[in-house]
Short mmCIF file of C-alpha atoms in Angstrom, two decimals:
data_model
loop_
_atom_site.label_atom_id
_atom_site.label_comp_id
_atom_site.label_asym_id
_atom_site.label_seq_id
_atom_site.Cartn_x
_atom_site.Cartn_y
_atom_site.Cartn_z
CA MET A 1 -125.13 44.66 -25.87
CA LEU A 2 -121.44 43.81 -25.46
CA LYS A 3 -120.93 46.87 -23.31
CA SER A 4 -123.81 45.82 -21.07
CA ILE A 5 -122.29 42.37 -20.68
CA LYS A 6 -118.91 43.92 -19.86
CA ASN A 7 -120.51 46.14 -17.23
CA LEU A 8 -122.34 43.16 -15.73
CA LEU A 9 -119.12 41.16 -15.54
CA TYR A 10 -117.37 44.09 -13.91
CA ILE A 11 -120.10 44.34 -11.26
CA LEU A 12 -119.87 40.60 -10.60
CA LEU A 13 -116.10 40.85 -10.20
CA VAL A 14 -116.52 43.67 -7.70
CA ILE A 15 -119.10 41.67 -5.73
CA ILE A 16 -116.88 38.58 -5.67
CA PHE A 17 -113.84 40.60 -4.66
CA ILE A 18 -115.70 42.38 -1.83
CA THR A 19 -117.06 39.03 -0.64
CA VAL A 20 -113.60 37.47 -0.55
CA ILE A 21 -111.76 40.29 1.24
CA GLY A 22 -114.59 41.41 3.49
CA CYS A 23 -116.19 38.21 4.75
CA THR A 24 -116.79 39.22 8.41
CA ASN A 25 -115.84 41.90 10.88
CA GLU A 26 -113.87 39.28 12.75
CA ASP A 27 -111.82 38.50 9.66
CA LEU A 28 -111.07 42.19 9.16
CA THR A 29 -109.87 42.66 12.73
CA ASP A 30 -107.36 39.85 12.21
CA GLN A 31 -106.06 41.33 8.95
CA PRO A 32 -103.86 44.47 8.89
CA VAL A 33 -105.54 47.53 7.38
CA GLY A 34 -102.66 48.05 4.97
CA GLU A 35 -103.12 44.54 3.60
CA ASN A 36 -106.78 45.25 2.81
CA GLN A 37 -105.79 48.41 0.98
CA THR A 38 -103.17 46.50 -0.99
CA ASP A 39 -105.74 43.86 -2.00
CA GLU A 40 -108.18 46.52 -3.16
CA GLN A 41 -105.45 48.34 -5.07
CA SER A 42 -104.29 45.12 -6.75
CA PHE A 43 -107.86 44.33 -7.76
CA LYS A 44 -108.34 47.81 -9.22
CA ILE A 45 -105.11 47.55 -11.21
CA THR A 46 -106.05 44.10 -12.50
CA VAL A 47 -109.49 45.28 -13.63
CA GLU A 48 -108.03 48.34 -15.38
CA PHE A 49 -105.44 46.15 -17.11
CA GLN A 50 -108.11 43.69 -18.26
CA GLU A 51 -110.11 46.58 -19.71
CA LEU A 52 -107.02 47.62 -21.69
CA ILE A 53 -106.70 44.06 -23.00
CA GLU A 54 -110.35 44.00 -24.03
CA ASP A 55 -109.83 47.28 -25.88
CA ASN A 56 -107.01 45.60 -27.83
CA THR A 57 -104.44 48.02 -26.43
CA LYS A 58 -100.97 47.76 -27.93
CA PRO A 59 -98.28 45.97 -25.88
CA GLY A 60 -96.19 49.13 -25.55
CA GLN A 61 -99.05 50.90 -23.78
CA LEU A 62 -99.52 47.88 -21.52
CA TYR A 63 -95.86 48.12 -20.53
CA GLU A 64 -96.38 51.82 -19.80
CA PHE A 65 -99.37 50.99 -17.60
CA ILE A 66 -97.25 48.52 -15.61
CA ASP A 67 -94.40 51.01 -15.23
CA GLU A 68 -96.80 53.61 -13.85
CA GLN A 69 -98.22 51.15 -11.31
CA LEU A 70 -95.04 49.20 -10.53
CA ASP A 71 -94.72 50.39 -6.92
CA ASN A 72 -98.29 49.30 -6.21
CA ILE A 73 -98.21 45.84 -7.78
CA SER A 74 -97.45 42.63 -5.89
CA LYS A 75 -95.23 39.95 -7.43
CA ASP A 76 -98.19 37.65 -8.10
CA VAL A 77 -100.23 40.39 -9.77
CA LEU A 78 -97.31 41.63 -11.88
CA THR A 79 -96.65 38.06 -12.99
CA ASN A 80 -100.23 37.77 -14.24
CA LEU A 81 -100.01 41.14 -15.99
CA LEU A 82 -96.83 40.13 -17.84
CA ILE A 83 -98.51 36.89 -18.92
CA GLY A 84 -101.29 39.10 -20.27
CA ILE A 85 -98.76 41.19 -22.19
CA GLU A 86 -97.18 38.05 -23.63
CA ASP A 87 -100.61 36.90 -24.83
CA GLN A 88 -101.21 40.33 -26.35
CA LEU A 89 -97.84 40.24 -28.09
CA SER A 90 -98.86 36.93 -29.67
CA ALA A 91 -102.34 38.19 -30.55
CA GLN A 92 -101.02 41.29 -32.33
CA PHE A 93 -98.03 39.57 -33.92
CA GLU A 94 -99.57 39.33 -37.40
CA ASP A 95 -100.65 42.98 -37.37
CA PHE A 96 -97.14 44.23 -36.68
CA SER A 97 -95.66 41.69 -39.12
CA GLN A 98 -97.54 43.31 -42.00
CA VAL A 99 -95.13 46.26 -41.92
CA LEU A 100 -92.30 44.06 -43.18
CA GLN A 101 -94.23 42.64 -46.11
CA GLY A 102 -93.12 43.68 -49.58
CA ASP A 103 -89.86 43.67 -51.53
CA GLU A 104 -89.21 47.37 -51.06
CA VAL A 105 -89.18 47.13 -47.26
CA GLN A 106 -87.05 43.98 -47.37
CA LEU A 107 -84.48 45.68 -49.61
CA THR A 108 -84.38 48.73 -47.34
CA LEU A 109 -83.70 46.55 -44.31
CA GLU A 110 -81.03 44.62 -46.19
CA GLU A 111 -79.20 47.87 -46.88
CA ILE A 112 -79.03 48.94 -43.23
CA PHE A 113 -78.62 45.58 -41.48
CA ASN A 114 -75.15 44.71 -40.23
CA GLU A 115 -74.63 41.30 -38.62
CA ASN A 116 -78.34 41.09 -37.80
CA THR A 117 -78.45 44.51 -36.13
CA PHE A 118 -79.52 47.84 -37.51
CA GLU A 119 -80.12 51.46 -36.64
CA ILE A 120 -83.64 52.67 -37.38
CA GLU A 121 -82.34 56.25 -37.59
CA GLU A 122 -80.47 55.33 -40.76
CA ILE A 123 -83.75 54.87 -42.65
CA GLN A 124 -84.56 57.81 -44.90
CA ASP A 125 -88.22 56.94 -45.37
CA GLU A 126 -89.88 58.70 -42.42
CA THR A 127 -93.05 56.62 -42.59
CA LEU A 128 -91.12 53.34 -42.54
CA LYS A 129 -88.85 54.65 -39.80
CA GLU A 130 -91.88 55.43 -37.65
CA GLU A 131 -93.45 52.01 -38.33
CA LEU A 132 -90.27 50.13 -37.44
CA SER A 133 -89.81 52.23 -34.31
CA GLU A 134 -93.35 51.31 -33.29
CA ILE A 135 -92.55 47.61 -33.72
CA VAL A 136 -89.61 47.85 -31.34
CA GLN A 137 -91.45 50.08 -28.86
CA ASN A 138 -94.25 47.54 -28.68
CA GLY A 139 -92.04 44.69 -27.53
CA TYR A 140 -90.78 43.05 -30.71
CA LYS A 141 -87.43 42.82 -32.44
CA ILE A 142 -86.57 42.52 -36.12
CA GLU A 143 -84.33 39.69 -37.32
CA LEU A 144 -83.18 38.07 -40.53
CA LEU A 145 -84.59 34.55 -40.54
CA LYS A 146 -84.23 32.21 -43.51
CA GLY A 147 -83.43 35.13 -45.81
CA PHE A 148 -86.46 37.17 -44.78
CA TYR A 149 -86.66 40.04 -42.30
CA SER A 150 -89.38 39.32 -39.78
CA ILE A 151 -90.34 40.12 -36.20
CA LYS A 152 -90.28 38.10 -32.99
CA ILE A 153 -91.23 38.81 -29.40
CA ASP A 154 -88.36 40.53 -27.62
CA TYR A 155 -88.33 38.99 -24.15
CA THR A 156 -85.29 41.00 -23.15
CA GLN A 157 -87.72 43.91 -22.67
CA MET A 158 -89.25 41.93 -19.78
CA GLU A 159 -85.96 41.35 -17.99
CA LYS A 160 -86.18 44.59 -16.02
CA TYR A 161 -89.20 43.14 -14.19
CA LYS A 162 -87.47 39.96 -13.01
CA VAL A 163 -86.94 41.25 -9.46
CA ASN A 164 -90.61 42.26 -9.25
CA VAL A 165 -92.24 38.96 -10.26
CA THR A 166 -92.48 35.47 -8.82
CA GLU A 167 -89.44 33.20 -8.99
CA GLU A 168 -91.26 31.06 -11.54
CA MET A 169 -91.90 34.00 -13.84
CA SER A 170 -88.36 35.27 -13.37
CA GLU A 171 -87.00 31.89 -14.54
CA TYR A 172 -89.38 31.88 -17.49
CA ILE A 173 -88.26 35.34 -18.57
CA THR A 174 -84.61 34.28 -18.29
CA ILE A 175 -85.21 31.26 -20.53
CA GLN A 176 -87.12 33.22 -23.15
CA ALA A 177 -84.76 36.21 -23.09
CA LYS A 178 -81.76 33.96 -23.75
CA GLU A 179 -83.40 32.55 -26.87
CA SER A 180 -84.75 35.97 -27.83
CA SER A 181 -81.29 37.54 -27.76
CA GLU A 182 -79.56 34.66 -29.56
CA LEU A 183 -81.28 31.89 -31.50
CA TYR A 184 -79.93 28.40 -30.91
CA GLU A 185 -80.18 27.56 -34.63
CA GLU A 186 -80.55 29.15 -38.02
CA ASP A 187 -80.85 27.47 -41.40
CA LEU A 188 -80.60 24.06 -39.70
CA MET A 189 -77.24 24.99 -38.19
CA LEU A 190 -76.38 25.52 -34.54
CA THR A 191 -75.58 29.15 -33.79
CA ILE A 192 -74.36 28.45 -30.24
CA THR A 193 -71.79 26.01 -28.81
CA TRP A 194 -72.61 22.53 -27.54
CA ASP A 195 -71.94 23.77 -24.01
CA GLU A 196 -74.40 26.64 -24.44
CA LEU A 197 -76.98 24.26 -25.88
CA SER A 198 -76.47 21.99 -22.88
CA ASP A 199 -77.00 24.93 -20.52
CA ARG A 200 -80.26 25.93 -22.19
CA LEU A 201 -81.45 22.33 -22.09
CA ALA A 202 -80.66 22.12 -18.39
CA HIS A 203 -82.41 25.40 -17.65
CA THR A 204 -85.63 24.32 -19.38
CA GLU A 205 -85.64 20.93 -17.67
CA LYS A 206 -85.08 22.56 -14.27
CA PHE A 207 -88.03 24.86 -14.89
CA LEU A 208 -90.28 21.94 -15.83
CA SER A 209 -89.31 19.91 -12.77
CA SER A 210 -89.67 22.92 -10.46
CA TYR A 211 -92.94 24.22 -11.89
CA PRO A 212 -94.81 21.31 -13.52
CA GLU A 213 -98.15 23.12 -13.13
CA SER A 214 -96.93 26.38 -14.65
CA VAL A 215 -99.26 28.04 -17.14
CA ARG A 216 -96.24 28.20 -19.44
CA ALA A 217 -95.13 24.58 -18.92
CA ASN A 218 -96.20 23.60 -22.46
CA VAL A 219 -94.19 26.47 -23.93
CA VAL A 220 -91.06 25.50 -22.02
CA GLU A 221 -91.60 21.82 -22.84
CA ARG A 222 -91.44 22.68 -26.55
CA MET A 223 -88.25 24.64 -25.95
CA TYR A 224 -86.81 21.68 -24.03
CA LEU A 225 -87.48 19.38 -26.99
CA ASN A 226 -86.07 21.95 -29.42
CA TYR A 227 -82.81 21.83 -27.47
CA LEU A 228 -82.80 18.10 -26.67
CA ILE A 229 -82.99 16.72 -30.22
CA PRO A 230 -80.04 18.74 -31.59
CA TYR A 231 -78.10 18.00 -28.40
CA LEU A 232 -78.39 14.27 -29.07
CA GLN A 233 -78.07 14.07 -32.85
CA GLY A 234 -77.14 17.55 -34.03
CA LEU A 235 -78.78 19.35 -36.95
CA PRO A 236 -78.43 18.68 -40.69
CA ASN A 237 -75.84 21.44 -41.03
CA SER A 238 -74.34 20.84 -37.58
CA PRO A 239 -74.29 17.04 -37.22
CA ALA A 240 -73.18 15.33 -34.02
CA TYR A 241 -70.84 13.12 -36.01
CA ASP A 242 -68.39 13.29 -38.90
CA ILE A 243 -70.34 12.99 -42.14
CA GLU A 244 -67.79 10.77 -43.88
CA SER A 245 -66.56 8.51 -41.10
CA LYS A 246 -69.75 8.62 -38.97
CA LYS A 247 -67.51 8.94 -35.94
CA PHE A 248 -69.40 10.61 -33.12
CA ASN A 249 -68.25 14.02 -31.88
CA GLN A 250 -65.86 13.50 -28.95
CA GLU A 251 -66.69 16.94 -27.55
CA LEU A 252 -70.32 15.88 -27.30
CA ILE A 253 -69.45 12.57 -25.65
CA ASP A 254 -67.45 14.46 -23.03
CA ASN A 255 -70.36 16.85 -22.62
CA TYR A 256 -72.75 13.93 -22.04
CA THR A 257 -70.45 12.54 -19.35
CA GLN A 258 -70.36 15.93 -17.66
CA TRP A 259 -74.14 16.19 -17.87
CA ILE A 260 -74.62 12.83 -16.11
CA GLU A 261 -72.30 13.91 -13.30
CA THR A 262 -73.98 17.31 -12.94
CA TYR A 263 -77.61 16.22 -13.23
CA PRO A 264 -77.72 12.59 -12.04
CA ASP A 265 -81.47 12.58 -11.36
CA SER A 266 -82.76 14.31 -14.48
CA ARG A 267 -84.91 12.63 -17.11
CA THR A 268 -82.39 13.71 -19.74
CA THR A 269 -79.74 11.72 -17.89
CA LEU A 270 -81.82 8.54 -18.29
CA ILE A 271 -81.86 9.10 -22.04
CA ILE A 272 -78.17 9.99 -22.27
CA LYS A 273 -77.02 6.95 -20.27
CA GLU A 274 -78.78 4.53 -22.62
CA TYR A 275 -77.74 6.55 -25.64
CA LEU A 276 -74.07 6.42 -24.62
CA GLN A 277 -74.36 2.66 -24.15
CA ASN A 278 -75.79 2.28 -27.65
CA LEU A 279 -73.00 4.44 -29.05
CA ASP A 280 -70.42 2.41 -27.17
CA ASP A 281 -71.87 -0.81 -28.62
CA ALA A 282 -71.50 0.74 -32.09
CA ASN A 283 -67.89 1.83 -31.40
CA TYR A 284 -69.13 5.43 -31.30
CA LEU A 285 -70.24 5.39 -34.90
CA TYR A 286 -73.58 7.01 -35.66
CA THR A 287 -75.18 4.08 -37.48
CA SER A 288 -78.76 3.62 -38.60
CA GLU A 289 -79.21 1.27 -35.64
CA VAL A 290 -78.08 4.00 -33.24
CA ALA A 291 -80.47 6.46 -34.87
CA LYS A 292 -83.38 4.02 -34.54
CA SER A 293 -82.49 3.29 -30.92
CA LEU A 294 -82.48 7.02 -30.20
CA ASP A 295 -85.97 7.38 -31.65
CA LYS A 296 -87.17 4.61 -29.34
CA LEU A 297 -85.46 6.18 -26.34
CA LEU A 298 -87.12 9.50 -26.99
CA GLU A 299 -90.50 7.91 -27.46
CA GLN A 300 -90.07 5.87 -24.28
CA HIS A 301 -88.93 8.68 -22.00
CA LEU A 302 -90.84 11.62 -23.41
CA THR A 303 -94.31 10.07 -23.60
CA GLN A 304 -94.45 8.70 -20.07
#
């Protein structure tokens, strides 16, 4: 039954595609022959890729499919295919995560990890070595998070396609790859500098203002908020002020001033300007009143 439905949908797609690209003889005479061939080829590749998705193909094989077809794929089509791979990476995340369950595997990884990196070849257990290799080959990376070795999507594996996709997708990959290669926080502590945090915040806001209708706008919006809150008040183990004196971090104040000069028209600037005024009124002490005023600022500017 399901196969019959799939076949019916495939036929409908073919009919729709032929209708769109072959409306009239007059249309065809105005359109270069090569362009028609490219459209047909793109459609064929898209249909084949969708069939792979429906068959629950592993992400690594999807990457291989793209590599084989790369010279025949337009930027728009490749962008859609990479979005499909990202969805597949999310869909199969739990399946690949199962490999790392259990104390024995965790202890093995602890023995070979060095500053959050490791060499799979050092593992003596051939079965585990093969399973971990498969994780990496399928587009994930293994990291130590909160004392537990787990996997995450490795967006750096998409970076080689940046010149072959739309500008929007290229920017998205850049944003995700930066976070994928180095987390901004761990154990409620910043793992990057305030300047680097500012840069990531700016990059996400630029993406949102440039591509408000992006299919990944909600994802980038969450990343923007994840960067914004620590940028304004720090994290429990990386506060924006001295714990004892409550004096606000001068480096951050200077960074805010630089932000306003660099991005005068951004929505973050509206928040920072009022925030700086509230800090100034409090003699740059992070008081409970300043904290409450920040909550109101965020609610005001982020829910409009």
